Amino acid sequence: MSLARPLLATACAFVCALPLASPGADAERGRALYEQRCDSCHAESVHGRAKREANGFESLRGWVRRWSGNLGLKWSAEEIDDVSLYLNGRYYRFACPPDTCRKSGAAGGAPQFTAIGSTGAS
């Protein structure tokens, strides 16, 4: 038996196991990026203050883009959308553009996150 069949079968299994690309932002990737690059300075107090700078999803995305540039993070447009989606679902709950929030599956396009330390039970 030649090695061609087992190699082809392995390659097919590998390709089939890859996640399919889907449109919209990824809040979990946004959470990881935020926790890695922003969370040490931006505790919940930044997002929960009464006079927020962000007043809608586009404004929030603008702030994420601005700080990505200010800090030299060089985030891609997709990464900016991911972080914006995460922050929106975690703190803001602004109406979210369908092209950005398509993957969340939550009502209004905002992903639902449970507060830290919460069990999710009411």
CSV table of C-alpha atoms in Angstrom, one decimal:
chain,number,residue,atom,x,y,z
A,1,MET,CA,0.0,0.0,0.0
A,2,SER,CA,1.5,3.4,-1.0
A,3,LEU,CA,1.7,6.3,1.3
A,4,ALA,CA,-0.4,8.5,-1.0
A,5,ARG,CA,-3.7,7.3,0.4
A,6,PRO,CA,-2.9,7.8,4.1
A,7,LEU,CA,-1.3,11.2,3.4
A,8,LEU,CA,-4.3,12.3,1.4
A,9,ALA,CA,-6.7,11.0,4.1
A,10,THR,CA,-4.7,12.9,6.8
A,11,ALA,CA,-4.7,16.1,4.7
A,12,CYS,CA,-8.4,15.9,4.1
A,13,ALA,CA,-9.1,15.3,7.8
A,14,PHE,CA,-6.9,18.3,8.7
A,15,VAL,CA,-8.7,20.6,6.2
A,16,CYS,CA,-12.1,19.5,7.3
A,17,ALA,CA,-11.2,20.2,10.9
A,18,LEU,CA,-10.3,23.8,10.2
A,19,PRO,CA,-13.0,26.3,11.3
A,20,LEU,CA,-14.9,27.9,8.4
A,21,ALA,CA,-14.4,31.6,8.0
A,22,SER,CA,-17.6,33.5,8.8
A,23,PRO,CA,-18.3,37.2,8.5
A,24,GLY,CA,-18.6,39.4,11.5
A,25,ALA,CA,-16.5,40.1,14.6
A,26,ASP,CA,-15.3,37.5,17.1
A,27,ALA,CA,-16.0,38.7,20.7
A,28,GLU,CA,-13.9,35.9,22.3
A,29,ARG,CA,-10.8,37.0,20.2
A,30,GLY,CA,-11.7,40.6,21.3
A,31,ARG,CA,-11.7,39.5,24.9
A,32,ALA,CA,-8.3,37.9,24.5
A,33,LEU,CA,-6.8,40.9,22.8
A,34,TYR,CA,-8.3,43.3,25.4
A,35,GLU,CA,-7.1,41.2,28.3
A,36,GLN,CA,-3.6,40.9,26.8
A,37,ARG,CA,-3.2,44.6,25.9
A,38,CYS,CA,-5.7,46.8,27.7
A,39,ASP,CA,-7.1,45.3,30.9
A,40,SER,CA,-4.1,46.1,33.1
A,41,CYS,CA,-4.8,49.8,32.8
A,42,HIS,CA,-8.5,49.9,31.9
A,43,ALA,CA,-10.4,48.3,34.8
A,44,GLU,CA,-14.2,48.4,34.8
A,45,SER,CA,-14.2,51.9,36.2
A,46,VAL,CA,-13.2,53.3,32.7
A,47,HIS,CA,-16.2,51.7,31.0
A,48,GLY,CA,-18.7,52.3,33.9
A,49,ARG,CA,-18.2,56.0,34.5
A,50,ALA,CA,-21.2,58.2,34.2
A,51,LYS,CA,-19.7,60.5,31.5
A,52,ARG,CA,-18.5,58.0,28.9
A,53,GLU,CA,-16.7,59.2,25.8
A,54,ALA,CA,-18.2,56.4,23.7
A,55,ASN,CA,-21.9,57.2,22.9
A,56,GLY,CA,-22.6,54.5,20.2
A,57,PHE,CA,-21.0,51.5,18.6
A,58,GLU,CA,-19.2,53.5,15.9
A,59,SER,CA,-17.9,55.9,18.6
A,60,LEU,CA,-16.7,52.9,20.6
A,61,ARG,CA,-15.0,51.4,17.6
A,62,GLY,CA,-13.3,54.8,17.0
A,63,TRP,CA,-11.9,54.8,20.5
A,64,VAL,CA,-10.6,51.3,20.1
A,65,ARG,CA,-9.0,52.3,16.8
A,66,ARG,CA,-7.5,55.5,18.3
A,67,TRP,CA,-6.0,53.7,21.2
A,68,SER,CA,-4.7,50.9,19.0
A,69,GLY,CA,-2.8,53.6,17.1
A,70,ASN,CA,-1.7,55.6,20.2
A,71,LEU,CA,-0.2,52.4,21.7
A,72,GLY,CA,1.4,51.2,18.5
A,73,LEU,CA,-0.6,47.9,18.6
A,74,LYS,CA,-1.2,47.9,14.9
A,75,TRP,CA,-4.4,46.0,15.2
A,76,SER,CA,-6.2,45.1,11.9
A,77,ALA,CA,-9.7,46.3,11.2
A,78,GLU,CA,-10.9,42.8,12.2
A,79,GLU,CA,-9.1,43.0,15.5
A,80,ILE,CA,-10.5,46.4,16.2
A,81,ASP,CA,-14.0,45.1,15.4
A,82,ASP,CA,-13.4,42.1,17.7
A,83,VAL,CA,-12.3,44.2,20.7
A,84,SER,CA,-15.2,46.7,20.0
A,85,LEU,CA,-17.7,43.8,19.9
A,86,TYR,CA,-16.3,42.4,23.2
A,87,LEU,CA,-16.5,45.8,25.0
A,88,ASN,CA,-19.9,46.4,23.6
A,89,GLY,CA,-21.2,43.1,24.9
A,90,ARG,CA,-19.5,43.4,28.2
A,91,TYR,CA,-20.1,47.0,29.1
A,92,TYR,CA,-22.0,49.2,26.7
A,93,ARG,CA,-24.9,47.3,24.9
A,94,PHE,CA,-25.0,49.8,22.0
A,95,ALA,CA,-26.9,48.9,18.8
A,96,CYS,CA,-24.4,47.0,16.7
A,97,PRO,CA,-24.0,47.0,12.9
A,98,PRO,CA,-25.1,43.6,11.5
A,99,ASP,CA,-21.9,43.2,9.5
A,100,THR,CA,-19.9,43.4,12.7
A,101,CYS,CA,-22.2,41.6,15.0
A,102,ARG,CA,-23.5,38.8,12.8
A,103,LYS,CA,-21.5,36.0,14.6
A,104,SER,CA,-22.8,36.8,18.1
A,105,GLY,CA,-26.2,35.4,17.7
A,106,ALA,CA,-27.5,37.5,20.6
A,107,ALA,CA,-30.5,39.8,20.3
A,108,GLY,CA,-29.5,43.1,18.9
A,109,GLY,CA,-26.2,41.7,17.8
A,110,ALA,CA,-24.5,42.2,21.2
A,111,PRO,CA,-22.9,39.2,22.7
A,112,GLN,CA,-24.0,38.3,26.2
A,113,PHE,CA,-21.3,38.0,28.9
A,114,THR,CA,-21.7,37.0,32.5
A,115,ALA,CA,-20.2,39.4,35.0
A,116,ILE,CA,-16.9,38.3,36.6
A,117,GLY,CA,-17.6,36.3,39.7
A,118,SER,CA,-21.3,35.7,38.7
A,119,THR,CA,-22.7,32.3,38.3
A,120,GLY,CA,-25.3,33.5,35.8
A,121,ALA,CA,-28.1,32.4,38.1
A,122,SER,CA,-30.7,34.9,39.2
